[in-house]
PDB file of C-alpha atoms in Angstrom:
ATOM      1  CA  MET W  47     114.210  97.412 108.953  1.00 95.00           C
ATOM      2  CA  HIS W  48     110.532  96.595 110.150  1.00 98.00           C
ATOM      3  CA  ILE W  49     109.653  93.216 108.489  1.00 98.00           C
ATOM      4  CA  HIS W  50     105.994  92.246 108.572  1.00 98.00           C
ATOM      5  CA  ASN W  51     105.589  88.671 107.210  1.00 98.00           C
ATOM      6  CA  ILE W  52     101.737  88.568 106.919  1.00 97.00           C
ATOM      7  CA  SER W  53     101.812  84.731 106.417  1.00 94.00           C
ATOM      8  CA  LYS W  54     102.769  84.157 109.973  1.00 94.00           C
ATOM      9  CA  GLU W  55      99.125  84.275 110.885  1.00 96.00           C
ATOM     10  CA  ASN W  56      96.451  82.353 109.041  1.00 97.00           C
ATOM     11  CA  SER W  57      93.989  84.118 106.868  1.00 97.00           C
ATOM     12  CA  ILE W  58      92.320  84.139 103.489  1.00 97.00           C
ATOM     13  CA  LEU W  59      95.585  85.421 102.159  1.00 98.00           C
ATOM     14  CA  ASN W  60      96.731  81.628 102.287  1.00 97.00           C
ATOM     15  CA  THR W  61      94.308  80.779  99.606  1.00 98.00           C
ATOM     16  CA  PHE W  62      95.482  83.460  97.135  1.00 98.00           C
ATOM     17  CA  ILE W  63      99.234  82.455  97.897  1.00 98.00           C
ATOM     18  CA  SER W  64      98.327  78.907  97.194  1.00 98.00           C
ATOM     19  CA  GLU W  65      96.723  79.448  93.906  1.00 98.00           C
ATOM     20  CA  ILE W  66      99.543  81.703  92.486  1.00 98.00           C
ATOM     21  CA  ARG W  67     102.014  78.974  93.346  1.00 98.00           C
ATOM     22  CA  ASN W  68      99.885  76.026  92.020  1.00 98.00           C
ATOM     23  CA  VAL W  69     101.393  74.834  88.776  1.00 97.00           C
ATOM     24  CA  THR W  70      97.924  74.076  87.244  1.00 98.00           C
ATOM     25  CA  ILE W  71      95.947  77.114  88.664  1.00 98.00           C
ATOM     26  CA  GLN W  72      98.667  79.689  87.797  1.00 97.00           C
ATOM     27  CA  LYS W  73      98.304  78.991  84.196  1.00 96.00           C
ATOM     28  CA  ASP W  74      95.272  80.935  84.066  1.00 97.00           C
ATOM     29  CA  SER W  75      96.713  84.348  83.570  1.00 97.00           C
ATOM     30  CA  MET W  76      93.695  86.430  84.326  1.00 97.00           C
ATOM     31  CA  ARG W  77      93.305  84.501  87.635  1.00 98.00           C
ATOM     32  CA  PHE W  78      96.933  84.897  88.482  1.00 98.00           C
ATOM     33  CA  ARG W  79      96.705  88.583  87.914  1.00 98.00           C
ATOM     34  CA  ARG W  80      93.553  88.930  90.046  1.00 98.00           C
ATOM     35  CA  ASN W  81      95.215  86.918  92.906  1.00 98.00           C
ATOM     36  CA  ILE W  82      98.259  89.270  92.838  1.00 98.00           C
ATOM     37  CA  GLU W  83      95.834  92.184  92.903  1.00 98.00           C
ATOM     38  CA  ARG W  84      94.152  90.593  95.876  1.00 98.00           C
ATOM     39  CA  ILE W  85      97.341  90.027  97.736  1.00 98.00           C
ATOM     40  CA  GLY W  86      98.107  93.669  97.099  1.00 98.00           C
ATOM     41  CA  GLU W  87      94.939  94.752  98.608  1.00 98.00           C
ATOM     42  CA  ILE W  88      95.678  92.634 101.639  1.00 98.00           C
ATOM     43  CA  LEU W  89      99.198  94.052 102.070  1.00 98.00           C
ATOM     44  CA  GLY W  90      97.861  97.506 101.543  1.00 98.00           C
ATOM     45  CA  TYR W  91      95.424  97.199 104.292  1.00 98.00           C
ATOM     46  CA  GLU W  92      97.919  95.817 106.759  1.00 98.00           C
ATOM     47  CA  MET W  93     100.262  98.409 105.903  1.00 98.00           C
ATOM     48  CA  SER W  94      97.416 101.088 106.227  1.00 98.00           C
ATOM     49  CA  LYS W  95      97.477 100.407 110.105  1.00 98.00           C
ATOM     50  CA  SER W  96     101.030 101.879 110.434  1.00 97.00           C
ATOM     51  CA  LEU W  97     100.258 105.219 108.597  1.00 98.00           C
ATOM     52  CA  ASN W  98      99.249 108.595 110.018  1.00 97.00           C
ATOM     53  CA  TYR W  99      95.637 109.587 110.506  1.00 98.00           C
ATOM     54  CA  VAL W 100      94.067 112.922 111.336  1.00 98.00           C
ATOM     55  CA  ALA W 101      90.651 113.667 113.292  1.00 98.00           C
ATOM     56  CA  SER W 102      87.965 114.525 110.815  1.00 97.00           C
ATOM     57  CA  THR W 103      84.086 115.062 110.827  1.00 98.00           C
ATOM     58  CA  THR W 104      81.922 113.687 107.959  1.00 97.00           C
ATOM     59  CA  GLU W 105      78.455 114.926 107.530  1.00 97.00           C
ATOM     60  CA  THR W 106      75.718 112.129 106.975  1.00 97.00           C
ATOM     61  CA  PRO W 107      72.164 112.598 106.025  1.00 97.00           C
ATOM     62  CA  LEU W 108      71.293 112.429 109.786  1.00 98.00           C
ATOM     63  CA  GLY W 109      74.071 114.111 111.427  1.00 97.00           C
ATOM     64  CA  ASN W 110      77.831 114.392 111.902  1.00 98.00           C
ATOM     65  CA  CYS W 111      80.301 111.568 112.421  1.00 97.00           C
ATOM     66  CA  LYS W 112      83.814 111.945 113.764  1.00 98.00           C
ATOM     67  CA  ILE W 113      86.245 109.659 112.204  1.00 97.00           C
ATOM     68  CA  ASP W 114      90.190 109.503 111.720  1.00 98.00           C
ATOM     69  CA  LEU W 115      91.306 109.646 108.127  1.00 97.00           C
ATOM     70  CA  LEU W 116      94.442 108.791 106.366  1.00 97.00           C
ATOM     71  CA  ASN W 117      96.861 111.774 106.391  1.00 97.00           C
ATOM     72  CA  ASN W 118      99.880 110.557 104.331  1.00 97.00           C
ATOM     73  CA  ASP W 119     100.944 112.054 100.845  1.00 97.00           C
ATOM     74  CA  ILE W 120     101.565 108.789  99.137  1.00 98.00           C
ATOM     75  CA  VAL W 121     103.533 107.979  95.914  1.00 98.00           C
ATOM     76  CA  LEU W 122     103.010 104.337  94.730  1.00 98.00           C
ATOM     77  CA  CYS W 123     105.909 103.181  92.538  1.00 96.00           C
ATOM     78  CA  SER W 124     105.893  99.871  90.923  1.00 95.00           C
ATOM     79  CA  VAL W 125     108.566  97.819  88.992  1.00 91.00           C
ATOM     80  CA  LEU W 126     107.465  96.945  85.376  1.00 88.00           C
ATOM     81  CA  ARG W 127     106.024  94.628  84.216  1.00 86.00           C
ATOM     82  CA  ALA W 128     105.469  92.003  86.912  1.00 90.00           C
ATOM     83  CA  GLY W 129     104.468  94.781  89.357  1.00 94.00           C
ATOM     84  CA  VAL W 130     101.316  96.011  87.530  1.00 96.00           C
ATOM     85  CA  PRO W 131      98.807  93.733  89.076  1.00 97.00           C
ATOM     86  CA  LEU W 132     100.272  94.400  92.536  1.00 98.00           C
ATOM     87  CA  HIS W 133     100.219  98.118  91.831  1.00 98.00           C
ATOM     88  CA  ASN W 134      96.516  97.873  90.890  1.00 98.00           C
ATOM     89  CA  GLY W 135      95.658  96.133  94.274  1.00 98.00           C
ATOM     90  CA  LEU W 136      97.418  98.834  96.297  1.00 98.00           C
ATOM     91  CA  LEU W 137      95.775 101.517  94.035  1.00 98.00           C
ATOM     92  CA  ASN W 138      92.254 100.135  94.822  1.00 98.00           C
ATOM     93  CA  TYR W 139      92.940 101.147  98.489  1.00 98.00           C
ATOM     94  CA  PHE W 140      95.104 104.214  98.122  1.00 98.00           C
ATOM     95  CA  ASP W 141      93.072 105.621  95.151  1.00 96.00           C
ATOM     96  CA  THR W 142      94.392 109.252  95.766  1.00 96.00           C
ATOM     97  CA  ALA W 143      97.985 108.244  95.519  1.00 98.00           C
ATOM     98  CA  GLU W 144     100.342 109.717  92.915  1.00 98.00           C
ATOM     99  CA  ASN W 145     101.902 106.947  90.694  1.00 98.00           C
ATOM    100  CA  ALA W 146     105.479 106.143  89.559  1.00 97.00           C
ATOM    101  CA  PHE W 147     106.749 103.427  87.250  1.00 95.00           C
ATOM    102  CA  ILE W 148     110.112 102.001  86.628  1.00 92.00           C
ATOM    103  CA  SER W 149     111.593  99.204  84.472  1.00 86.00           C
ATOM    104  CA  ALA W 150     114.189  97.026  86.085  1.00 75.00           C
ATOM    105  CA  TYR W 151     115.397  93.666  84.624  1.00 65.00           C
ATOM    106  CA  ARG W 152     118.213  91.139  84.911  1.00 60.00           C
ATOM    107  CA  HIS W 153     120.765  91.443  82.336  1.00 53.00           C
ATOM    108  CA  HIS W 154     122.928  88.180  82.079  1.00 52.00           C
ATOM    109  CA  LYS W 155     126.394  89.222  80.646  1.00 61.00           C
ATOM    110  CA  HIS W 156     128.239  85.926  80.224  1.00 58.00           C
ATOM    111  CA  HIS W 157     126.661  83.183  82.608  1.00 52.00           C
ATOM    112  CA  PRO W 158     123.056  82.397  83.493  1.00 52.00           C
ATOM    113  CA  GLU W 159     124.078  82.360  87.215  1.00 51.00           C
ATOM    114  CA  SER W 160     125.483  86.075  86.960  1.00 51.00           C
ATOM    115  CA  PHE W 161     123.429  89.181  86.164  1.00 52.00           C
ATOM    116  CA  GLU W 162     123.350  92.915  86.856  1.00 63.00           C
ATOM    117  CA  ILE W 163     120.154  95.033  87.254  1.00 65.00           C
ATOM    118  CA  ILE W 164     119.477  97.363  84.454  1.00 75.00           C
ATOM    119  CA  VAL W 165     116.943 100.345  85.092  1.00 76.00           C
ATOM    120  CA  GLU W 166     115.590 102.008  81.941  1.00 79.00           C
ATOM    121  CA  TYR W 167     112.174 103.625  81.819  1.00 85.00           C
ATOM    122  CA  LEU W 168     111.212 105.855  84.806  1.00 91.00           C
ATOM    123  CA  ALA W 169     108.291 108.120  85.413  1.00 94.00           C
ATOM    124  CA  CYS W 170     108.179 109.714  88.965  1.00 95.00           C
ATOM    125  CA  PRO W 171     106.638 112.686  90.580  1.00 97.00           C
ATOM    126  CA  ASN W 172     108.352 114.624  93.399  1.00 98.00           C
ATOM    127  CA  LEU W 173     109.002 112.376  96.249  1.00 98.00           C
ATOM    128  CA  GLU W 174     110.221 115.036  98.953  1.00 98.00           C
ATOM    129  CA  ASN W 175     108.719 114.400 102.271  1.00 98.00           C
ATOM    130  CA  LYS W 176     106.094 112.012 100.946  1.00 98.00           C
ATOM    131  CA  THR W 177     105.305 108.457 101.803  1.00 98.00           C
ATOM    132  CA  LEU W 178     106.855 106.004  99.141  1.00 98.00           C
ATOM    133  CA  ILE W 179     105.291 102.631  98.538  1.00 98.00           C
ATOM    134  CA  LEU W 180     107.690 100.607  96.412  1.00 97.00           C
ATOM    135  CA  ALA W 181     106.171  97.574  95.060  1.00 97.00           C
ATOM    136  CA  ASP W 182     107.776  94.531  93.337  1.00 95.00           C
ATOM    137  CA  PRO W 183     106.124  91.043  93.548  1.00 96.00           C
ATOM    138  CA  MET W 184     109.064  88.905  93.781  1.00 96.00           C
ATOM    139  CA  LEU W 185     111.997  89.783  96.312  1.00 96.00           C
ATOM    140  CA  ALA W 186     114.453  87.331  95.158  1.00 94.00           C
ATOM    141  CA  THR W 187     118.046  88.644  95.560  1.00 93.00           C
ATOM    142  CA  GLY W 188     116.857  92.041  96.525  1.00 93.00           C
ATOM    143  CA  GLN W 189     118.945  93.770  93.967  1.00 89.00           C
ATOM    144  CA  SER W 190     116.131  95.048  91.869  1.00 88.00           C
ATOM    145  CA  MET W 191     114.453  96.685  94.921  1.00 93.00           C
ATOM    146  CA  VAL W 192     117.826  98.395  95.778  1.00 93.00           C
ATOM    147  CA  ALA W 193     118.517  99.506  92.244  1.00 89.00           C
ATOM    148  CA  THR W 194     115.059 101.046  92.015  1.00 91.00           C
ATOM    149  CA  PHE W 195     115.329 102.914  95.053  1.00 94.00           C
ATOM    150  CA  GLU W 196     118.700 104.421  93.922  1.00 93.00           C
ATOM    151  CA  ALA W 197     117.310 105.569  90.623  1.00 92.00           C
ATOM    152  CA  LEU W 198     114.380 107.274  92.550  1.00 95.00           C
ATOM    153  CA  LYS W 199     116.699 109.320  94.669  1.00 95.00           C
ATOM    154  CA  PRO W 200     117.087 112.369  92.372  1.00 95.00           C
ATOM    155  CA  PHE W 201     113.303 112.946  92.647  1.00 97.00           C
ATOM    156  CA  GLY W 202     113.453 113.797  96.377  1.00 98.00           C
ATOM    157  CA  THR W 203     113.955 112.261  99.939  1.00 97.00           C
ATOM    158  CA  PRO W 204     110.585 110.463 100.995  1.00 98.00           C
ATOM    159  CA  LYS W 205     109.531 110.951 104.630  1.00 97.00           C
ATOM    160  CA  GLU W 206     109.061 107.245 104.833  1.00 97.00           C
ATOM    161  CA  VAL W 207     109.471 104.135 102.720  1.00 98.00           C
ATOM    162  CA  HIS W 208     107.500 101.035 102.633  1.00 98.00           C
ATOM    163  CA  LEU W 209     108.519  97.945 100.543  1.00 98.00           C
ATOM    164  CA  ILE W 210     105.696  95.676  99.253  1.00 98.00           C
ATOM    165  CA  SER W 211     106.365  92.190  97.982  1.00 98.00           C
ATOM    166  CA  VAL W 212     104.322  89.066  97.519  1.00 98.00           C
ATOM    167  CA  ILE W 213     106.941  86.379  97.830  1.00 98.00           C
ATOM    168  CA  GLY W 214     110.555  86.683  98.945  1.00 98.00           C
ATOM    169  CA  ALA W 215     113.543  84.580  99.513  1.00 97.00           C
ATOM    170  CA  GLN W 216     115.348  85.017 102.914  1.00 97.00           C
ATOM    171  CA  GLU W 217     118.604  85.973 101.196  1.00 96.00           C
ATOM    172  CA  GLY W 218     116.671  88.755  99.488  1.00 96.00           C
ATOM    173  CA  VAL W 219     115.025  89.868 102.575  1.00 98.00           C
ATOM    174  CA  ASP W 220     118.386  90.042 104.328  1.00 97.00           C
ATOM    175  CA  PHE W 221     119.733  92.154 101.340  1.00 96.00           C
ATOM    176  CA  VAL W 222     117.096  94.885 101.541  1.00 97.00           C
ATOM    177  CA  LYS W 223     117.433  94.913 105.245  1.00 97.00           C
ATOM    178  CA  ASN W 224     121.144  95.645 104.956  1.00 97.00           C
ATOM    179  CA  ASN W 225     120.678  98.249 102.170  1.00 97.00           C
ATOM    180  CA  PHE W 226     117.612 100.281 103.376  1.00 97.00           C
ATOM    181  CA  ASP W 227     117.324 102.758 106.366  1.00 96.00           C
ATOM    182  CA  SER W 228     116.355 100.837 109.594  1.00 96.00           C
ATOM    183  CA  SER W 229     113.187 102.863 109.604  1.00 97.00           C
ATOM    184  CA  THR W 230     111.938 101.200 106.313  1.00 98.00           C
ATOM    185  CA  HIS W 231     109.136  98.834 106.489  1.00 98.00           C
ATOM    186  CA  LEU W 232     108.795  95.524 104.391  1.00 98.00           C
ATOM    187  CA  TRP W 233     105.371  94.062 103.962  1.00 98.00           C
ATOM    188  CA  ILE W 234     105.478  90.601 102.558  1.00 98.00           C
ATOM    189  CA  ALA W 235     103.045  87.891 101.993  1.00 98.00           C
ATOM    190  CA  ALA W 236     105.416  84.889 102.272  1.00 98.00           C
ATOM    191  CA  ILE W 237     109.122  84.295 102.787  1.00 98.00           C
ATOM    192  CA  ASP W 238     110.714  81.046 101.238  1.00 97.00           C
ATOM    193  CA  ASP W 239     114.016  79.601 102.317  1.00 93.00           C
ATOM    194  CA  LYS W 240     116.409  79.921  99.376  1.00 94.00           C
ATOM    195  CA  LEU W 241     117.241  80.688  95.760  1.00 95.00           C
ATOM    196  CA  ASN W 242     118.410  78.520  93.124  1.00 93.00           C
ATOM    197  CA  ASP W 243     121.650  78.953  91.102  1.00 88.00           C
ATOM    198  CA  LYS W 244     119.940  81.222  88.692  1.00 83.00           C
ATOM    199  CA  GLY W 245     118.716  83.525  91.586  1.00 86.00           C
ATOM    200  CA  TYR W 246     114.950  82.318  91.339  1.00 90.00           C
ATOM    201  CA  ILE W 247     113.028  81.849  94.638  1.00 96.00           C
ATOM    202  CA  ILE W 248     112.605  78.212  95.618  1.00 97.00           C
ATOM    203  CA  PRO W 249     109.758  77.013  96.014  1.00 97.00           C
ATOM    204  CA  GLY W 250     108.626  80.315  94.760  1.00 97.00           C
ATOM    205  CA  LEU W 251     106.171  80.315  91.916  1.00 97.00           C
ATOM    206  CA  GLY W 252     108.166  80.847  88.679  1.00 93.00           C
ATOM    207  CA  ASP W 253     108.234  84.061  86.596  1.00 92.00           C
ATOM    208  CA  ALA W 254     105.612  86.388  87.825  1.00 94.00           C
ATOM    209  CA  GLY W 255     105.802  88.521  84.678  1.00 92.00           C
ATOM    210  CA  ASP W 256     105.293  85.647  82.440  1.00 93.00           C
ATOM    211  CA  LEU W 257     102.637  84.138  84.424  1.00 95.00           C
ATOM    212  CA  ALA W 258     100.727  87.447  84.418  1.00 95.00           C
ATOM    213  CA  PHE W 259     101.358  88.677  80.885  1.00 94.00           C
ATOM    214  CA  GLY W 260     102.825  85.799  78.791  1.00 91.00           C
ATOM    215  CA  GLU W 261     106.424  84.632  78.138  1.00 86.00           C
ATOM    216  CA  LYS W 262     108.961  86.973  76.770  1.00 76.00           C
ATOM    217  CA  LEU W 263     111.570  86.402  74.083  1.00 69.00           C
ATOM    218  CA  GLN W 264     114.315  88.062  76.342  1.00 63.00           C
ATOM    219  CA  GLN W 265     116.105  85.789  78.821  1.00 57.00           C
TER     220      GLN W 265
END
């Protein structure tokens, strides 16, 4: 797997990462959503450098201009509900992409420390020979990302796969590395060292879905 940790180089991305982590600033849900959207835009821009381009000519009011334009057939798939602001940020840049949505959540059977990933709602176009962008803001254990990809397999085999996350734990990064094809790209804004005993990223930021859209009753 090709792992692109964007935080290795200083940029304005640091500001947005700092604000979504900050225990005071993150309480403003509108600002939190907007910062996730901004991070999605930055990750999408960085990812775009690895895509395919074709020579084109654009007519201006004063003449013709040669320029290389994106030539990928993109499907953007996000994990509900936390993935919605990240999806919007990516869609701001890849505005002609097809869209897919999937729900994946942790189901705790007996103990808070153990869980399985349940996939329910799924809406997806044909993926055959397309560029799949799979977006989930928090890459904790990595199980949700793998379960989501497995659920998408009946819709066709993508030509290439790009994973997009805001914050991940090293354990989750290692898990997806071991469960996706070596040609897969992971674009991530920050990688933290560890998970706690409940599978949450430390220091992380908390529950991205709750911070973006309000607390849920289900645990």
